[in-house]
Amino acid sequence: MAMAIAFVTGATGLLGGNLVKRLVQEGWTVRALHRSPHDAAKLHAIGAEPIAGDLDDPAMLRQGMVDADVVFHAAALFTLWAPAADFERANVQGTRNMLAAAQAEHVTRFVYISAAGVVMGDGRPMTDISEDTPLAYPSWAPYLSSKARAQKLVLDADKAGGMRTAVILPPLIWGAGMPMLDHMAEDVEAGRFAWPAGGQQIMSTAHVDNVCVCAILAAEKSPGGRAYFVTDGQDQSMRAVITALVETKGVAIKARSAPLGVAWFMASVMEFVWRTFGRAGQPPLTRQMLRMVGYDFTISDRCARTELGYAPVTSWDQGIAAMRAAA
């Protein structure tokens, strides 16, 4: 897309930061939303125009979108433990504000980064699933439920006309600098980690490079009103994935296994204790966390491959090697 202008949210996170870099490298003019002077300096250094503001600031959102060709909305509250109202405000109302600003500025394309887990309901294996799988809204998974509600807003906006929208659905996003990895390594070293169901569940993954490529393809080629799963094209066991990622931090996992039923009960108890007594931090285990990793969960990216021409640009082995080199 020649001489295109993009407005990116979440630009200081793992995905958004890599997306900004790729867009700049491909010749896009990039405006990036940020909340601190330090973030502004980082964005300027990689070639983006910093736009100060947040998702609750419609005026600044519109300012960032003036004459923009595409909006990439990657910002989200991503944590496995926070009040439901916080997820609603950041992920649902924030997306509603983004869509309103984009419509007011006559933006023609809007790409939202959702999460493959929006289809996860009650615990059960799900394999080779496609984009027509219904969204799920479990009350005990407020992050996933809020992403599902935001996704519906984005796809409904396409039906209203005037703006083509697309949704990218990655599973575990990984790569150098992934923020959850340090916390995971700490849990392993402190003996707080156990393999649910032995860690033999099969899962899909998506390297951050692959998610970025798919998002840009969706902006350029999607007919609108579509959601696309994106993967590395290589499913593995949870044990293989987590072991390899944690080992890039120089940490070896020597953990016990926990039956899934026992783990689910313990997660429920921990959530009750943290909620009732206002414990600091987050519980070591939550039902939302277990649902995301406790069962087989593999997705098909056939739609992205056939409709967008998507193909992974970074393989599992290449990504792990890069993480080892960066450690």
Coordinates of C-alpha atoms in Angstrom, one line a residue:
M1 CA 0.0 0.0 0.0
A2 CA 1.9 3.1 -1.3
M3 CA 2.3 6.1 0.9
A4 CA -0.3 4.9 3.5
I5 CA -0.8 6.5 6.9
A6 CA -1.5 4.2 9.9
F7 CA -2.6 5.0 13.4
V8 CA -1.5 2.3 15.9
T9 CA -2.6 1.8 19.5
G10 CA -0.7 -0.5 21.9
A11 CA 2.4 0.7 20.2
T12 CA 4.7 0.3 23.2
G13 CA 3.8 -3.4 23.8
L14 CA 5.3 -6.5 22.3
L15 CA 2.9 -6.7 19.3
G16 CA 2.3 -3.0 18.8
G17 CA 6.0 -2.1 19.0
N18 CA 6.9 -4.7 16.4
L19 CA 4.0 -3.7 14.2
V20 CA 5.2 0.0 14.2
K21 CA 8.7 -1.1 13.2
R22 CA 7.5 -3.3 10.4
L23 CA 5.1 -0.6 9.0
V24 CA 7.9 2.0 9.1
Q25 CA 10.3 -0.4 7.3
E26 CA 7.6 -0.9 4.7
G27 CA 7.3 2.8 4.0
W28 CA 4.2 3.6 6.0
T29 CA 3.7 6.9 7.8
V30 CA 2.9 5.8 11.4
R31 CA 1.3 7.7 14.2
A32 CA 1.4 5.9 17.5
L33 CA -0.7 6.5 20.7
H34 CA 1.3 6.7 23.9
R35 CA 0.9 7.8 27.5
S36 CA 4.3 8.9 28.8
P37 CA 7.2 11.1 27.6
H38 CA 9.5 8.0 27.8
D39 CA 7.2 6.1 25.4
A40 CA 7.2 9.1 23.1
A41 CA 11.0 9.1 22.8
K42 CA 11.0 5.3 22.1
L43 CA 8.4 5.7 19.4
H44 CA 10.2 8.6 17.8
A45 CA 13.4 6.6 17.7
I46 CA 11.8 3.9 15.6
G47 CA 10.3 6.3 13.1
A48 CA 6.8 6.9 14.4
E49 CA 5.0 10.1 15.2
P50 CA 4.0 10.0 18.9
I51 CA 0.4 11.0 19.7
A52 CA -0.1 11.6 23.4
G53 CA -3.4 10.3 24.8
D54 CA -5.3 7.2 25.7
L55 CA -8.4 5.2 24.7
D56 CA -10.6 7.4 27.0
D57 CA -9.6 10.6 25.1
P58 CA -11.7 10.9 21.9
A59 CA -10.2 14.2 20.8
M60 CA -6.7 12.8 20.8
L61 CA -7.9 9.6 19.1
R62 CA -9.4 11.7 16.3
Q63 CA -6.2 13.7 16.1
G64 CA -4.2 10.6 15.5
M65 CA -6.6 9.4 12.8
V66 CA -6.7 12.6 10.7
D67 CA -6.2 11.5 7.1
A68 CA -5.3 8.0 8.3
D69 CA -5.8 5.1 5.8
V70 CA -5.8 2.4 8.4
V71 CA -6.2 2.1 12.2
F72 CA -4.5 -0.9 13.9
H73 CA -6.0 -1.3 17.3
A74 CA -3.7 -3.4 19.4
A75 CA -4.0 -1.8 22.8
A76 CA -5.7 -3.9 25.5
L77 CA -5.7 -4.6 29.2
F78 CA -4.0 -8.0 29.2
T79 CA -3.8 -9.6 32.6
L80 CA -5.4 -12.7 34.1
W81 CA -6.5 -11.0 37.3
A82 CA -8.3 -7.6 37.5
P83 CA -11.8 -6.4 38.2
A84 CA -14.3 -7.0 35.4
A85 CA -15.0 -3.3 35.2
D86 CA -11.3 -2.6 34.3
F87 CA -11.5 -5.0 31.4
E88 CA -14.8 -3.5 30.3
R89 CA -13.5 0.0 30.4
A90 CA -10.2 -0.7 28.6
N91 CA -11.1 -3.4 26.1
V92 CA -14.8 -2.8 25.3
Q93 CA -15.4 0.9 25.9
G94 CA -11.9 1.7 24.6
T95 CA -12.7 -0.2 21.3
R96 CA -16.0 1.6 21.1
N97 CA -14.2 4.9 21.4
M98 CA -11.7 3.9 18.7
L99 CA -14.5 2.9 16.3
A100 CA -16.4 6.2 16.9
A101 CA -13.2 8.2 16.3
A102 CA -12.4 6.3 13.1
Q103 CA -15.9 6.8 11.8
A104 CA -15.8 10.5 12.6
E105 CA -12.5 10.8 10.7
H106 CA -13.8 8.7 7.8
V107 CA -11.1 6.1 8.2
T108 CA -11.8 3.3 5.6
R109 CA -10.0 0.4 7.2
F110 CA -9.8 -0.8 10.8
V111 CA -7.9 -3.8 12.0
Y112 CA -8.4 -5.1 15.5
I113 CA -6.1 -7.5 17.3
S114 CA -8.3 -9.8 19.3
A115 CA -7.4 -13.2 20.8
A116 CA -8.0 -16.8 19.6
G117 CA -9.3 -17.5 23.1
V118 CA -12.5 -15.6 22.5
V119 CA -14.1 -18.9 21.4
M120 CA -13.2 -20.7 24.7
G121 CA -16.2 -21.5 26.8
D122 CA -16.6 -24.4 29.2
G123 CA -13.5 -26.6 29.5
R124 CA -13.2 -29.0 26.6
P125 CA -10.6 -29.9 23.9
M126 CA -10.9 -27.7 20.7
T127 CA -8.9 -28.7 17.7
D128 CA -8.4 -27.3 14.2
I129 CA -11.2 -24.8 14.8
S130 CA -12.2 -22.2 12.3
E131 CA -13.4 -18.6 12.5
D132 CA -17.1 -19.6 12.4
T133 CA -16.8 -21.0 15.9
P134 CA -19.2 -19.0 18.2
L135 CA -17.8 -16.4 20.6
A136 CA -17.9 -17.3 24.3
Y137 CA -18.5 -15.0 27.2
P138 CA -17.7 -17.0 30.5
S139 CA -18.0 -14.8 33.6
W140 CA -14.9 -16.3 35.1
A141 CA -12.8 -15.2 32.1
P142 CA -13.2 -11.4 32.1
Y143 CA -10.2 -10.8 29.8
L144 CA -11.5 -13.2 27.1
S145 CA -15.1 -12.1 27.5
S146 CA -14.2 -8.5 27.1
K147 CA -12.1 -9.2 24.0
A148 CA -15.1 -11.2 22.5
R149 CA -17.4 -8.2 23.1
A150 CA -14.9 -5.8 21.6
Q151 CA -14.5 -8.1 18.5
K152 CA -18.3 -8.1 18.0
L153 CA -18.3 -4.3 18.0
V154 CA -15.6 -4.2 15.4
L155 CA -17.3 -6.7 13.1
D156 CA -20.7 -5.0 13.6
A157 CA -19.1 -1.6 12.6
D158 CA -18.3 -3.1 9.2
K159 CA -22.0 -4.0 8.7
A160 CA -22.9 -0.3 9.2
G161 CA -21.0 0.6 6.1
G162 CA -18.3 3.1 5.3
M163 CA -15.4 1.3 7.0
R164 CA -13.9 -2.1 6.3
T165 CA -13.0 -3.9 9.5
A166 CA -11.0 -7.0 10.1
V167 CA -10.1 -8.9 13.3
I168 CA -6.8 -10.9 13.9
L169 CA -7.1 -13.8 16.2
P170 CA -3.7 -14.9 17.5
P171 CA -3.1 -17.7 20.1
L172 CA -0.1 -17.3 22.4
I173 CA 1.9 -14.4 20.9
W174 CA 5.6 -15.0 21.6
G175 CA 9.0 -13.6 20.7
A176 CA 12.0 -11.6 22.1
G177 CA 10.8 -9.2 24.8
M178 CA 7.6 -11.0 25.6
P179 CA 6.5 -9.5 29.0
M180 CA 5.0 -12.6 30.6
L181 CA 8.2 -14.7 30.2
D182 CA 10.1 -13.1 33.1
H183 CA 7.1 -13.7 35.5
M184 CA 6.9 -17.3 34.2
A185 CA 10.6 -17.9 34.8
E186 CA 10.2 -16.5 38.3
D187 CA 7.3 -18.8 39.1
V188 CA 9.4 -21.8 37.9
E189 CA 12.4 -20.9 40.0
A190 CA 10.2 -20.3 43.1
G191 CA 8.5 -23.7 42.7
R192 CA 5.1 -22.2 42.0
F193 CA 4.7 -23.9 38.6
A194 CA 3.1 -27.2 37.8
W195 CA 2.1 -28.8 34.6
P196 CA -1.7 -29.0 34.3
A197 CA -2.7 -32.4 33.1
G198 CA 1.0 -33.2 32.6
G199 CA 1.4 -30.4 30.0
Q200 CA 0.6 -32.8 27.1
Q201 CA -2.2 -30.5 25.7
I202 CA -1.6 -29.5 22.1
M203 CA -1.6 -25.8 21.4
S204 CA -1.1 -23.4 18.5
T205 CA 1.3 -20.4 18.8
A206 CA 1.9 -17.2 16.8
H207 CA 5.3 -15.5 16.7
V208 CA 4.9 -11.7 16.9
D209 CA 6.4 -11.3 13.4
N210 CA 3.7 -13.5 12.0
V211 CA 0.9 -11.7 13.7
C212 CA 2.2 -8.3 12.4
V213 CA 2.4 -9.7 8.8
C214 CA -1.1 -11.0 9.0
A215 CA -2.5 -7.7 10.4
I216 CA -0.9 -5.7 7.5
L217 CA -2.3 -8.2 5.0
A218 CA -5.7 -7.8 6.5
A219 CA -5.5 -4.0 6.1
E220 CA -4.5 -4.4 2.5
K221 CA -6.6 -7.3 1.3
S222 CA -9.5 -8.1 3.6
P223 CA -12.9 -7.5 2.0
G224 CA -14.1 -6.4 5.5
G225 CA -16.2 -7.9 8.2
R226 CA -13.9 -10.9 8.6
A227 CA -11.9 -12.5 11.4
Y228 CA -8.7 -14.4 10.8
F229 CA -6.9 -16.9 13.0
V230 CA -3.1 -16.6 12.6
T231 CA -0.5 -19.3 13.6
D232 CA 3.1 -20.4 13.2
G233 CA 1.8 -23.4 11.2
Q234 CA 3.2 -25.8 13.8
D235 CA 1.2 -27.1 16.8
Q236 CA 3.1 -28.5 19.8
S237 CA 2.4 -29.6 23.3
M238 CA 2.2 -27.1 26.0
R239 CA 5.2 -28.7 27.7
A240 CA 7.3 -28.3 24.6
V241 CA 6.3 -24.7 24.1
I242 CA 6.7 -23.5 27.7
T243 CA 9.9 -25.4 28.2
A244 CA 11.6 -23.9 25.2
L245 CA 10.5 -20.4 26.0
V246 CA 11.6 -20.5 29.6
E247 CA 14.9 -22.1 28.7
T248 CA 15.7 -18.9 26.6
K249 CA 15.9 -17.3 30.1
G250 CA 18.4 -19.9 31.2
V251 CA 15.8 -21.6 33.4
A252 CA 15.1 -25.3 33.3
I253 CA 11.7 -26.6 34.3
K254 CA 11.6 -29.3 36.9
A255 CA 7.9 -29.2 37.8
R256 CA 5.3 -31.6 39.1
S257 CA 2.1 -32.4 37.2
A258 CA -1.4 -31.5 38.6
P259 CA -4.6 -33.2 37.5
L260 CA -6.8 -30.7 35.7
G261 CA -9.7 -31.2 38.1
V262 CA -7.6 -30.6 41.1
A263 CA -6.0 -27.5 39.5
W264 CA -9.4 -26.1 38.6
F265 CA -10.6 -26.5 42.2
M266 CA -7.4 -24.9 43.6
A267 CA -7.8 -22.0 41.1
S268 CA -11.4 -21.4 42.3
V269 CA -10.2 -21.4 45.9
M270 CA -7.4 -19.0 45.2
E271 CA -9.7 -16.6 43.3
F272 CA -12.1 -16.6 46.3
V273 CA -9.3 -15.9 48.8
W274 CA -7.8 -13.1 46.7
R275 CA -11.2 -11.5 46.0
T276 CA -12.6 -11.8 49.5
F277 CA -9.5 -10.7 51.4
G278 CA -8.1 -8.2 48.9
R279 CA -4.8 -10.0 48.6
A280 CA -2.1 -8.0 46.8
G281 CA -1.0 -9.1 43.3
Q282 CA -2.7 -11.9 41.4
P283 CA -3.4 -15.5 42.4
P284 CA -0.7 -18.1 41.3
L285 CA -3.5 -19.8 39.4
T286 CA -6.9 -18.7 38.0
R287 CA -9.6 -20.5 36.1
Q288 CA -9.0 -18.2 33.1
M289 CA -5.4 -19.2 33.0
L290 CA -6.2 -22.9 33.2
R291 CA -8.9 -22.6 30.5
M292 CA -6.3 -21.0 28.1
V293 CA -3.7 -23.7 28.6
G294 CA -5.4 -26.8 30.2
Y295 CA -7.0 -28.3 27.1
D296 CA -6.1 -29.1 23.6
F297 CA -6.6 -25.9 21.6
T298 CA -5.5 -25.7 18.0
I299 CA -6.7 -23.3 15.4
S300 CA -6.7 -23.3 11.6
D301 CA -5.3 -20.3 9.7
R302 CA -6.6 -21.6 6.3
C303 CA -8.8 -18.5 5.8
A304 CA -5.8 -16.1 6.3
R305 CA -3.7 -18.2 3.9
T306 CA -6.3 -18.4 1.1
E307 CA -8.0 -15.0 1.4
L308 CA -5.0 -12.8 2.4
G309 CA -2.1 -14.8 1.1
Y310 CA -0.7 -15.2 4.6
A311 CA 2.3 -17.4 5.3
P312 CA 4.5 -17.4 8.4
V313 CA 7.7 -15.4 8.1
T314 CA 9.3 -16.6 11.3
S315 CA 9.4 -20.3 12.2
W316 CA 9.4 -21.7 15.7
D317 CA 13.1 -22.6 15.5
Q318 CA 14.1 -19.2 14.1
G319 CA 12.1 -17.4 16.8
I320 CA 13.6 -19.5 19.6
A321 CA 17.1 -18.9 18.3
A322 CA 16.5 -15.2 18.1
M323 CA 15.3 -15.2 21.8
R324 CA 18.4 -17.1 22.9
A325 CA 20.6 -14.6 21.1
A326 CA 18.8 -11.7 22.7
A327 CA 19.0 -13.1 26.2

